[in-house]
XYZ file of C-alpha atoms in Angstrom:
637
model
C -8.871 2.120 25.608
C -11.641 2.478 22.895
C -11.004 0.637 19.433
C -13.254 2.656 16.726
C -15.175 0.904 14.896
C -15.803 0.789 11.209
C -16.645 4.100 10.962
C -14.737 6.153 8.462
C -11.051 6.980 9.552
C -8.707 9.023 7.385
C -6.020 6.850 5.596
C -2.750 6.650 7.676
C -0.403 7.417 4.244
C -1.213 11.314 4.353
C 0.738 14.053 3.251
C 0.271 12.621 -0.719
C -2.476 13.083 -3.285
C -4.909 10.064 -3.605
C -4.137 9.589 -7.298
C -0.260 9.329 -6.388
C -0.883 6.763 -3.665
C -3.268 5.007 -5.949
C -0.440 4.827 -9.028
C 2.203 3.569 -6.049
C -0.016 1.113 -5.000
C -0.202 -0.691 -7.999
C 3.351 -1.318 -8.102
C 3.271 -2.665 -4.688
C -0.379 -4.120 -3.755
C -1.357 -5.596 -6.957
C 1.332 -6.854 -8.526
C 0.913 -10.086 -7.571
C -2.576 -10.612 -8.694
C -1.894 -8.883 -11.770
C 0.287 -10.855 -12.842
C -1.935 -14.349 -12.318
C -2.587 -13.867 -16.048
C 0.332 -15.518 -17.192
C 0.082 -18.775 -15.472
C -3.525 -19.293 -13.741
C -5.251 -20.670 -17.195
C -2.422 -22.794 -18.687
C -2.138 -24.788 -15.225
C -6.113 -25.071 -15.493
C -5.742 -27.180 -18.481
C -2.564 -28.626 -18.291
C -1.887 -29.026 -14.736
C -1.699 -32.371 -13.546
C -5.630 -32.959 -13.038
C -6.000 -30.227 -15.842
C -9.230 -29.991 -17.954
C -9.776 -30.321 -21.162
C -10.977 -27.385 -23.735
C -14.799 -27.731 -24.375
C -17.051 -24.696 -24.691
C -18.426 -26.018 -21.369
C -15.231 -26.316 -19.475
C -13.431 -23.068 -20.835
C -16.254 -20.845 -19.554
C -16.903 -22.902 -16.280
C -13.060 -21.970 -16.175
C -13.918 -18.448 -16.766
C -16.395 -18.380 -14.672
C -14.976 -19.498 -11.060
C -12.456 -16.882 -12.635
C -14.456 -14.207 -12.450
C -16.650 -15.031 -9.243
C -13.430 -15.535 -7.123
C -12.243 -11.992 -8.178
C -15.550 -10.775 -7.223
C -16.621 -12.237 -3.902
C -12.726 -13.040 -2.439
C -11.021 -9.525 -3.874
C -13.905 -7.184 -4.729
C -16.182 -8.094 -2.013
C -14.538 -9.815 1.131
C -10.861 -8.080 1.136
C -12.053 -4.817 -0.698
C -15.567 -4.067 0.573
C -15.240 -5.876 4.087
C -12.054 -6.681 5.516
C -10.474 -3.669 4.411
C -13.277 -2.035 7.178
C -11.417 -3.466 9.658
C -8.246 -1.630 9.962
C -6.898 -0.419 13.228
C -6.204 2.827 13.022
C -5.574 2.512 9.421
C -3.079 -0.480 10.059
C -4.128 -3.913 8.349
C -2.819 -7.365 8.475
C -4.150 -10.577 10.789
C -2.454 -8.985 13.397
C -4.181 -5.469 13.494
C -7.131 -7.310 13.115
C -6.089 -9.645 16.466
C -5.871 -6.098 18.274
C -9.413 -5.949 17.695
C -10.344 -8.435 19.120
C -11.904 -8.573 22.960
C -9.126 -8.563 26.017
C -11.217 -11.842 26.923
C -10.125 -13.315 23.712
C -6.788 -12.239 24.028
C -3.988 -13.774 26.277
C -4.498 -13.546 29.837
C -2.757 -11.961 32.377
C -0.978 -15.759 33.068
C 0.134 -15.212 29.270
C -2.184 -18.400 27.778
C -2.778 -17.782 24.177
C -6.697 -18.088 23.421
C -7.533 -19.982 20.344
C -7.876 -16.583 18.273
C -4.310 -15.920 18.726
C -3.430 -19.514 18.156
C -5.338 -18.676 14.653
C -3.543 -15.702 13.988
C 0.020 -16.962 14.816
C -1.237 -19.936 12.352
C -2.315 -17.156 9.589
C 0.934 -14.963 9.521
C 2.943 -18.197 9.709
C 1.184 -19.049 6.422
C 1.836 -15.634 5.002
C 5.499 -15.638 5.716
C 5.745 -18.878 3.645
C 4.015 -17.520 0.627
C 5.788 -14.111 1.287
C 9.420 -16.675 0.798
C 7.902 -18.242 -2.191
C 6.231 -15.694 -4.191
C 9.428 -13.754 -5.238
C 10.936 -16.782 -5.859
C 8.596 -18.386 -8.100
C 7.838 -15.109 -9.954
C 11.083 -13.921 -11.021
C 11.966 -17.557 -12.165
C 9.287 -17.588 -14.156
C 9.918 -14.571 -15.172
C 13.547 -15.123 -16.492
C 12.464 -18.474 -17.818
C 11.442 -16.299 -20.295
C 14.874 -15.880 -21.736
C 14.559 -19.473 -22.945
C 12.076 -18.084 -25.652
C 13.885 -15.710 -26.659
C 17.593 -17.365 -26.867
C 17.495 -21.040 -26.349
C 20.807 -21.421 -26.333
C 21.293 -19.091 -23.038
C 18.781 -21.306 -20.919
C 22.103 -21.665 -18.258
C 21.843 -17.712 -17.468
C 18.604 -18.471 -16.098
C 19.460 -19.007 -12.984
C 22.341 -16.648 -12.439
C 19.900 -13.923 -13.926
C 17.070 -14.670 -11.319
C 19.232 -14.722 -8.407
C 20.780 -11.549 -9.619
C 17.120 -9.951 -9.963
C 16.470 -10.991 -6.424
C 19.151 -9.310 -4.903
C 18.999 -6.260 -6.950
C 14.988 -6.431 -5.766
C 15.572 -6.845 -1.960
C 18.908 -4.315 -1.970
C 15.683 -2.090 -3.602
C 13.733 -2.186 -0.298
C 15.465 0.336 2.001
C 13.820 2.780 0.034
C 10.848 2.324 0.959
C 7.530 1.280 -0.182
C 6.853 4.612 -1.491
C 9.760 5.538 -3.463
C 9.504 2.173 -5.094
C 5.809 1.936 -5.396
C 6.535 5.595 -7.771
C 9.016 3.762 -9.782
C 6.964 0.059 -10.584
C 3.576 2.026 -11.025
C 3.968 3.396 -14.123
C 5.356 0.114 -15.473
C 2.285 -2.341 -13.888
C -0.086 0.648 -15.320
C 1.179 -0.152 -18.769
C 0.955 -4.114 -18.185
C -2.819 -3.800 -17.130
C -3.307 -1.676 -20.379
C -1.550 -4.524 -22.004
C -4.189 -6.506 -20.712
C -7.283 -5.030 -21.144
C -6.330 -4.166 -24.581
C -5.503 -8.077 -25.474
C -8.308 -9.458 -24.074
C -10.773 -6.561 -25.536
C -9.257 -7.587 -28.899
C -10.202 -11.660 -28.263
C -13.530 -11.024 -26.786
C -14.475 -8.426 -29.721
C -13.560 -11.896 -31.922
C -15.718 -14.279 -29.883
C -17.780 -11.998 -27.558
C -20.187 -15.348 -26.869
C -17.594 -15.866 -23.906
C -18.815 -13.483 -21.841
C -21.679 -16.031 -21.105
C -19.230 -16.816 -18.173
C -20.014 -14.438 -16.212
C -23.480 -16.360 -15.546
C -22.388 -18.401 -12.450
C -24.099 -21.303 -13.736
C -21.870 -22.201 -15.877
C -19.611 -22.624 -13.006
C -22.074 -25.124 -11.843
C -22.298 -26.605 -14.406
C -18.820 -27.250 -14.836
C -18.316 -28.826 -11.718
C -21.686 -30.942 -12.441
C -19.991 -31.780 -15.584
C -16.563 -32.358 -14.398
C -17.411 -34.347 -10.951
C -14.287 -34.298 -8.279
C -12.194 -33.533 -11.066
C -13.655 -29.591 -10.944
C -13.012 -29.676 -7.480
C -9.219 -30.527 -7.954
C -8.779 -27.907 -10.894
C -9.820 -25.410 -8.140
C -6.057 -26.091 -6.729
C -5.451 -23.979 -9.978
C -8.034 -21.151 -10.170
C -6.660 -20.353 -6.681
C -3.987 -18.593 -8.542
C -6.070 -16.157 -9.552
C -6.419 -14.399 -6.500
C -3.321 -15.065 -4.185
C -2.499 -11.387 -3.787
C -5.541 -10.982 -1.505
C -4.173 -11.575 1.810
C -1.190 -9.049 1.043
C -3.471 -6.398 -0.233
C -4.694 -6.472 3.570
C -1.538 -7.005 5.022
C -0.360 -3.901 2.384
C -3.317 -1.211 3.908
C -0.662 0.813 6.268
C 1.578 1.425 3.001
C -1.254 3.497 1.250
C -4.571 3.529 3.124
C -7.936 2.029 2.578
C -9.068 4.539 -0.324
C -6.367 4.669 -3.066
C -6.438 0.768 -3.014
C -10.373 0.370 -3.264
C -9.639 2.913 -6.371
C -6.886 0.967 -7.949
C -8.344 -2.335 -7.950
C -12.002 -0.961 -9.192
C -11.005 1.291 -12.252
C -7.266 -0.260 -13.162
C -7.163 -3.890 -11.898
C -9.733 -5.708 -11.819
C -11.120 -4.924 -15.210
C -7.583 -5.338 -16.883
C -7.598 -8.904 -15.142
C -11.067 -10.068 -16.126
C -10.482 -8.238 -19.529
C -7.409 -10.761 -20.445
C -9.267 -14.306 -18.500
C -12.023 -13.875 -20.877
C -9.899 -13.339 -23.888
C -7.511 -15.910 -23.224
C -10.856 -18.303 -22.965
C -12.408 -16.956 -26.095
C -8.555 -17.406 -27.699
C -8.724 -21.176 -26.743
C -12.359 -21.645 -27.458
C -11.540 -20.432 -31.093
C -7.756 -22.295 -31.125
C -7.575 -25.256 -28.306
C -4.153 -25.875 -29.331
C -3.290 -22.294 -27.845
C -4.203 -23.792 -24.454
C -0.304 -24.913 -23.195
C 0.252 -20.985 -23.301
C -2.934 -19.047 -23.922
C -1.242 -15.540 -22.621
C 1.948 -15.684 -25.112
C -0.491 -16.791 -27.791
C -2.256 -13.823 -27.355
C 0.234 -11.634 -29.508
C 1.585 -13.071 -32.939
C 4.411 -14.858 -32.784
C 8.378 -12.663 -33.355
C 8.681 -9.232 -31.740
C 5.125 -8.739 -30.364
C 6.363 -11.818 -28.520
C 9.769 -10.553 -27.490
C 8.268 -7.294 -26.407
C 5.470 -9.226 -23.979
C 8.102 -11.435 -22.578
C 10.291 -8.345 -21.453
C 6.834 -6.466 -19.817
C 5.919 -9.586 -18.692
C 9.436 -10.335 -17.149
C 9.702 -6.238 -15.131
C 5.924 -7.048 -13.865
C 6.383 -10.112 -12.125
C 9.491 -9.067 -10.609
C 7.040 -5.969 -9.310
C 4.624 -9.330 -8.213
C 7.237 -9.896 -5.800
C 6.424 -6.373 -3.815
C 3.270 -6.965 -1.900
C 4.778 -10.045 -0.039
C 7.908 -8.521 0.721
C 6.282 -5.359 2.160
C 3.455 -7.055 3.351
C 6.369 -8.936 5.573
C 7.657 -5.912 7.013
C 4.105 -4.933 8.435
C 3.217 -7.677 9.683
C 7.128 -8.537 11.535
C 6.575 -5.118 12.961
C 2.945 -5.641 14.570
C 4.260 -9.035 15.673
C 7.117 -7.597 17.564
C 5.233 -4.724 19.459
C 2.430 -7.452 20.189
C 5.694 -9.494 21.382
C 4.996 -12.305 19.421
C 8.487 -12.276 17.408
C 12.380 -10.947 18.513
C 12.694 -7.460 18.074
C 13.947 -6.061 15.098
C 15.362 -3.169 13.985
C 12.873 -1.191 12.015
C 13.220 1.801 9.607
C 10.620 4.186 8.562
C 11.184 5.187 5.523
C 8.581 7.991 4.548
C 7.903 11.503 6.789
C 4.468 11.027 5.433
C 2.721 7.823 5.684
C 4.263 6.156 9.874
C 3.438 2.429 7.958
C 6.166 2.918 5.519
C 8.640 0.827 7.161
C 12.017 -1.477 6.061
C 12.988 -4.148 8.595
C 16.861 -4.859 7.396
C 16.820 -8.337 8.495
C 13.838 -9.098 7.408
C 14.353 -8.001 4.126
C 17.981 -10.472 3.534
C 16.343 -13.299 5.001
C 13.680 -13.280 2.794
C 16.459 -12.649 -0.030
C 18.600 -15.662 1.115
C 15.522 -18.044 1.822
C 14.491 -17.043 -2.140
C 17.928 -17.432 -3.588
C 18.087 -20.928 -1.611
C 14.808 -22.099 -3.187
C 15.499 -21.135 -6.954
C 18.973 -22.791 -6.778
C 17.236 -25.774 -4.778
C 14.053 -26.489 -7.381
C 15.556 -24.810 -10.648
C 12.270 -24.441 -12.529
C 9.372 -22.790 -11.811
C 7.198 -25.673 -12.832
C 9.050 -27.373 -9.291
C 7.452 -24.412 -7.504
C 4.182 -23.959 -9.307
C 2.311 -26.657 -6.750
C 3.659 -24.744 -3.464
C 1.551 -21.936 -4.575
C -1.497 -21.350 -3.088
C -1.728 -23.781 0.178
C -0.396 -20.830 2.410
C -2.279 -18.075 0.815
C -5.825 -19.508 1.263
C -5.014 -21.175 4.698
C -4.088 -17.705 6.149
C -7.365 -16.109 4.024
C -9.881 -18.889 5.877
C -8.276 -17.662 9.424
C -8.959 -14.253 8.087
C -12.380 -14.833 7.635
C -12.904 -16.422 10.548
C -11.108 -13.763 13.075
C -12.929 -11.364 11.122
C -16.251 -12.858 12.362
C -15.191 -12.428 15.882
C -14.485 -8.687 15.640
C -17.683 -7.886 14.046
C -19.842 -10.064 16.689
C -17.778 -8.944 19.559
C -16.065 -5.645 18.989
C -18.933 -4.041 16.480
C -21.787 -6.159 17.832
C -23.478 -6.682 14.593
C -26.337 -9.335 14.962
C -25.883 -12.852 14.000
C -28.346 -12.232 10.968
C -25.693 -9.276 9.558
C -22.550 -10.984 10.619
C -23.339 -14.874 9.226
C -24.087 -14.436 5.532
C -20.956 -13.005 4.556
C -18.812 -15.222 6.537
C -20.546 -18.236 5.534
C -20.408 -17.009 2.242
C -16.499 -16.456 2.463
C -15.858 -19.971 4.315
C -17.851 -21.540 1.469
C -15.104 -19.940 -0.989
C -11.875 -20.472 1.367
C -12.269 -23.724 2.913
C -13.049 -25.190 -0.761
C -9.694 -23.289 -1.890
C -7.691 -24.789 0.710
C -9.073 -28.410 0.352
C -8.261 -28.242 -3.399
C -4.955 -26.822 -2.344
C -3.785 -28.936 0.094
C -3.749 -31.911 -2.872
C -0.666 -30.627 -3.878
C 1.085 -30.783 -0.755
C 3.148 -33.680 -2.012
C 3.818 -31.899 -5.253
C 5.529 -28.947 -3.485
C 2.496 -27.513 -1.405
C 4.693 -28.490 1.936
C 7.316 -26.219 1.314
C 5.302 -22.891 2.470
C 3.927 -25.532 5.252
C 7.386 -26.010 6.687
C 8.318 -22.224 6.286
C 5.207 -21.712 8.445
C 6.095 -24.197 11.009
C 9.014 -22.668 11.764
C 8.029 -19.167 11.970
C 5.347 -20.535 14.115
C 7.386 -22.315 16.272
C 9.515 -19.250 16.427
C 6.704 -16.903 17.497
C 5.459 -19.324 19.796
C 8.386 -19.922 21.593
C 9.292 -16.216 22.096
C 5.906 -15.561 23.310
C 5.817 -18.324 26.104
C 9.540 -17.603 27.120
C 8.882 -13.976 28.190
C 5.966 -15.165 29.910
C 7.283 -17.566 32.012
C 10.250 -14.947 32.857
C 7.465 -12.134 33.992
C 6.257 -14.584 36.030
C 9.838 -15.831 37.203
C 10.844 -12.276 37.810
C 7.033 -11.825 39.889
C 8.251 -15.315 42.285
C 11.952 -14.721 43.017
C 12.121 -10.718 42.858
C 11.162 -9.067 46.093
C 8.461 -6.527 45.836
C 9.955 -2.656 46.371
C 8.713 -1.833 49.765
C 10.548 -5.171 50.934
C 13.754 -4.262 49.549
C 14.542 -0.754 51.433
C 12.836 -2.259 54.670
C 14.432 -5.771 54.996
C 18.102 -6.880 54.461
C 20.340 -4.866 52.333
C 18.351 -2.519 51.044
C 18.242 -0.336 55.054
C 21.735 0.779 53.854
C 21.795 1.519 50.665
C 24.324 4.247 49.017
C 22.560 7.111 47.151
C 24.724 8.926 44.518
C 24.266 11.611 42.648
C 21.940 10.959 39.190
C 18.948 9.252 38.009
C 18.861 5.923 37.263
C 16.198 4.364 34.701
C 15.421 0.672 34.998
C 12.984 -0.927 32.437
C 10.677 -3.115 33.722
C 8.674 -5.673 31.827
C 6.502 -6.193 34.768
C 4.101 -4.042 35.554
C 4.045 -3.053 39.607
C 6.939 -4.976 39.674
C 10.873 -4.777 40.049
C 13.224 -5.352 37.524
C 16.052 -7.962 38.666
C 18.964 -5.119 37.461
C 17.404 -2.861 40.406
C 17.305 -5.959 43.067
C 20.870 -6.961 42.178
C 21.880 -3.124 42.580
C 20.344 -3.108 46.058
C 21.118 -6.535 47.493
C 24.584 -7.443 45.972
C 26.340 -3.636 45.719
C 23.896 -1.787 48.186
C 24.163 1.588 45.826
C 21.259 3.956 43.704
C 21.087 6.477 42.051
C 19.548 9.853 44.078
C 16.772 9.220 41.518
C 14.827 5.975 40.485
C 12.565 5.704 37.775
C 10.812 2.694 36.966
C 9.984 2.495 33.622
C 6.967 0.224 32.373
C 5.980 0.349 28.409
C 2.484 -0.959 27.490
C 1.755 -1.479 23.722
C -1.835 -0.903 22.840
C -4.069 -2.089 20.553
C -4.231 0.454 18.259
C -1.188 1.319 15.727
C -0.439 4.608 16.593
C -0.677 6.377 20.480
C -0.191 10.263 20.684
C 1.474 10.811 23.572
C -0.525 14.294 23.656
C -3.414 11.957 23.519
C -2.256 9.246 25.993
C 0.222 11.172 28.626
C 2.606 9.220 30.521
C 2.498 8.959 33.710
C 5.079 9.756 36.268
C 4.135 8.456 40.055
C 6.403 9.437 43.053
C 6.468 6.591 45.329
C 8.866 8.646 47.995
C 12.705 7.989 48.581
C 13.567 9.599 45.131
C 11.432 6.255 43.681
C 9.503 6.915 40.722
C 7.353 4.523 38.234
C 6.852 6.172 34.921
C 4.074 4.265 32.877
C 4.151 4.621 28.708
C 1.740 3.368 26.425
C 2.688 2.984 22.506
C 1.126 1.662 19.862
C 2.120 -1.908 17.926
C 3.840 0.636 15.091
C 5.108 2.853 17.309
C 9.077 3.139 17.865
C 9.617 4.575 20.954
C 12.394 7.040 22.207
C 12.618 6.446 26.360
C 14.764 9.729 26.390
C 12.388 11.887 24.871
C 9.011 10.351 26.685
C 11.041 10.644 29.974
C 11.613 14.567 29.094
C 8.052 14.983 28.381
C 6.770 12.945 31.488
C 9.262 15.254 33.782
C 8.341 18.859 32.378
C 4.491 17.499 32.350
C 4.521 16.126 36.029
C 7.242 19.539 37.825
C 8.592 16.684 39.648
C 12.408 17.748 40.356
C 14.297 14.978 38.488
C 17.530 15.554 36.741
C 17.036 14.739 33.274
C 20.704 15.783 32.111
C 22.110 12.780 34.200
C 20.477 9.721 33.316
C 21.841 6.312 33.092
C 19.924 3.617 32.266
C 20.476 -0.003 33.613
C 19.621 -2.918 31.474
C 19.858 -6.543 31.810
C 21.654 -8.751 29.368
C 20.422 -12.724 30.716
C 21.617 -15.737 29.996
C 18.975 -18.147 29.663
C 19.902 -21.746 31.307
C 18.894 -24.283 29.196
C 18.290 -27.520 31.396
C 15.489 -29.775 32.298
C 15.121 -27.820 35.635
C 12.745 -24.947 34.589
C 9.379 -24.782 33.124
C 10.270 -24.179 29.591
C 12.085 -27.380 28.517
C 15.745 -27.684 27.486
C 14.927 -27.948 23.807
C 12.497 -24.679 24.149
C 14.506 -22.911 26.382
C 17.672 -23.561 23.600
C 15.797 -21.777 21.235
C 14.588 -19.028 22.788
C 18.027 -18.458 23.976
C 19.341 -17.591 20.716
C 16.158 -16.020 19.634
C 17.229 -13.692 22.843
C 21.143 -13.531 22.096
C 20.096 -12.355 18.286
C 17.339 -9.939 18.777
C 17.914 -6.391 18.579
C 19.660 -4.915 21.957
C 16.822 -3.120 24.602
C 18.774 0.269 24.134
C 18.719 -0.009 20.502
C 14.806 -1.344 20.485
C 13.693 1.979 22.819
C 16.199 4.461 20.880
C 18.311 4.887 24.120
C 22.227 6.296 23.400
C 24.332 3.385 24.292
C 27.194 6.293 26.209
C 24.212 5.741 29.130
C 23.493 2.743 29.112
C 24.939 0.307 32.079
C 24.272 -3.843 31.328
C 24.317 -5.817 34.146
C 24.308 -9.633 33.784
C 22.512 -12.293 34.957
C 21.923 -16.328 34.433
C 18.037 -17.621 34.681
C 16.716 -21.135 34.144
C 13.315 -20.801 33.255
């Protein structure tokens, strides 16, 4: 199957006009970063290895600022990673699909170190998605405090409230709320060009910053100190990993344009006049954003478009999740889940139900658990930039070995990107103790999770390929000389391909009946987003005796409907099946958890439940549960 390469492709959210996508997508894709303002430069100088407020240091500040926006947002997410979207999906898994089938897991199901990497990566992302709502709509309500002192106990009530009104928000869709935040996060990067313009017109020498040396000569001046304070310019840019993960919502093209001409200036607008603000008045430095307005309503009324834009922050890891659950489950890296499209227009407009509450309750849990967003501020930033360094570096695979770009092309940029992320990460990971391992335990899990469900269903394939009898063996030998045939056709799912389903050998051997017709159906997922099944046919093989194999391939969005791809397949191939009589036979195991097998009795445990708690088979391929006959089984694997 041929993988395009970065050639121009038309953006997957079609059906709206670019300027409607481009308003939508900064409510959902930038809110995030756009709302880094409010915190990034106070925890530069107060933070706990914060610096102090000399000319030097304020526009070495401003400087790292404005370089990280440029080479990790502008030029590595924006102008190169966003190139490498599969079939206009993004996310570290779309860009895994990319990759080689060497570099992929083999046919024994061994997971090559890439897709250790990317399991690593969206592990990462899943903890920041948990803690970025969180963090931002405490932070946000925190605000009441200014206004009303004496309601600082609603705080908490009010954030959890938000959360919930904010996740109950999801289910409909990206796009629908994308139309409903834009207009607000277009007035709030107004707001910020238009405060910073008015600092920098009072002190315009502080656009000296953006001469990188200053930045080196703030770290020359500032010794391993700098390096720490990096653990707080990171803020600055941790929406770039969900503006990738975000592409499928609203294409390549209206992002590019809402980061160039709205974002980005806004943001780098409001950094420098914050810094010429506390170059003219260090004393403004605890809270150089509020201090940008006089103090009484112009206060009040920032607070309250501060407050609606970082609950919008929240967006772009929430939906960010949903893409990159759904890749994981076609690529059968997670459970399956039951997955909702919610927009005729743009197929990666999805809402994964429960995704979306466990997300809400792991929130909820932290912001009663830490109380204060200053308790959260140090888990920020550790995921984010460990998942951005894997980025880079699967990235660098694809274009050597999918585009074949020479090591001369392919080197600079990456280097250049390490350079950035590894430095990120190391100044990160020195608040792990401070709150930096929460994300890192969030990640473990979901790791541990994926990994698990990934090696279980391997080792059952390759249980099901040792103790299952090939189908030639089972009508010549034994049982399967006499067996019944009654009226129908019978559909039996096979997650083998070639091979026979246990539901079909425990038909033949224990009951000795089948239906007149037998169709074995095997579903490949591709490794591109979306498969046309004008494009890629299925394909219907008579094997004789009323057997039949019918072979789909989907793509990693795709959700699947067996009844209508069996219709198709029929009228395509003129073989005589009856259509209007199907039953389909599914298995419903119990998975044995003892020391016996090859999984483990812990492993085995868990993926157990992962099993018992993932979405049914008939619900997963759209198949109407009145056909649908379960037959049990127990397997120690």
């Amino acid at each position: 199957m041929k993988i395009a390469a970065p050639s121009p492709q038309p953006d997957p959210a079609h059906g709206h006009s670019t300027p409607a996508l481009t308003l939508a997508a900064l409510g959902v894709v930038f809110g995030d970063i756009g709302t880094s303002p409010l915190y990034t430069l106070s925890e530069c100088f107060h933070a706990k290895h914060g610096a102090a407020t000399t000319p030097l240091i304020v526009l070495g500040v401003l400087s790292l600022i404005f370089w990280s926006l440029v080479v990790v947002i502008a030029f590595k997410y924006l102008a190169m990673i966003l190139r490498a979207d599969n079939g206009g999906e993004g996310g570290i898994f779309a860009l895994l699909a990319l990759m080689p089938e060497r570099l992929l897991p083999n046919a024994q199901g061994r997971l090559r170190w890439t897709t250790l990497l990317a399991l690593i990566g969206a592990a990462l992302l899943f903890g920041d998605g948990i803690i970025t709502p969180a963090i931002s709509v405490l932070s946000a309500m925190e605000g009441l405090e200014v206004v009303a002192p004496a309601y600082h106990w609603a705080v908490l009530p009010a954030t959890c409230a938000v959360l919930l009104g904010l996740f109950a928000m999801q289910s409909r869709g990206t796009g629908a709320i994308g139309v409903v935040f834009g207009p607000i996060m277009v007035v709030w990067f107004v707001t910020l060009a238009a405060l910073g313009i008015n600092q920098i017109s009072q002190n315009p020498s502080v656009l000296w910053a953006l001469n990188p040396i200053y930045a080196i000569r703030f770290f020359a001046s500032e010794g391993p100190t700098g390096f720490l304070i990096l653990g707080a310019v990171v803020l600055a840019i941790t929406g770039g990993e969900a503006l990738y993960a975000d592409l499928g919502h609203f294409g390549r093209r209206p992002i590019r344009i809402a980061w160039f001409a709205v974002a980005m200036p806004a943001l780098v607008l409001n950094y420098f006049g914050q810094g010429a603000l506390v170059l003219a008045h260090p004393g403004s430095s605890g809270s150089p954003f509020y201090s940008l307005v006089p103090a009484g309503p112009w206060t009040y009324a920032l607070i309250a478009l501060a407050t609606a834009a970082t609950v919008i922050a929240s967006q772009a890891l929430i939906s960010g999740a949903f893409s990159l659950t759904h890749q994981a489950v076609r690529l059968g890296f997670f459970p399956t889940v039951r997955v909702t499209h919610t927009s005729r227009h743009s197929e990666g407009q999805i809402y994964i139900p429960a995704v979306n509450w466990m997300l809400a309750a792991a929130c909820t849990a932290l912001v009663l658990m830490f109380k204060r967003s200053s308790n959260l501020a140090a888990a920020y930033g550790l995921a984010v930039t460990g998942t951005m360094a894997i980025t880079t570096i699967i990235y660098f695979e694809v274009v050597r070995t999918r585009w074949q770009w020479p090591l001369w092309k392919a080197l600079p940029p990456v280097l250049l990107f390490l350079i950035f992320d590894v430095a990120y990460f190391i100044a990160a990971s020195f608040k792990f103790v401070d709150g930096g391992y929460i994300p890192v335990i969030i990640a473990v899990g979901f790791f541990i999770v994926m990994w698990t469900w990934k090696r279980g269903w391997d080792i059952y394939r390759e249980h099901v390929k040792e103790t299952v009898p090939k189908l030639d063996r089972l009508f010549t030998e034994g049982a399967g000389k006499g067996v019944a045939r009654t009226p129908g056709t019978g559909v039996f799912p096979t997650g083998v391909q070639g091979g026979v389903p246990p539901v079909l050998s425990n038909l033949i051997t224990r009951i000795g009946v089948l239906p007149a017709e037998v169709v074995l159906l095997h579903m490949t997922t591709a490794r591109e987003p979306y498969v046309s099944l004008r494009e890629q046919k299925p394909q219907l093989e008579a094997l004789g005796d009323g057997l039949y194999r019918l072979s789909v391939c989907i793509g990693f969005m795709d959700r699947p409907s067996v009844p209508v791809v069996l219709a198709e397949a029929v009228a395509a191939s003129g073989h005589s099946i009856d259509v209007e009589n199907v039953t389909y036979y599914v298995g419903r195991y119990t998975f044995v958890a003892s020391a016996a097998g090859k999984m483990g009795r812990r492993a085995e445990w868990l993926f157990a439940l992962l099993t018992r708690n993932a979405q049914p088979l008939p619900d997963h391929l759209d198949i109407p549960w009145r056909q649908v006959v379960e037959i049990g089984a127990q397997i120690d694997l």
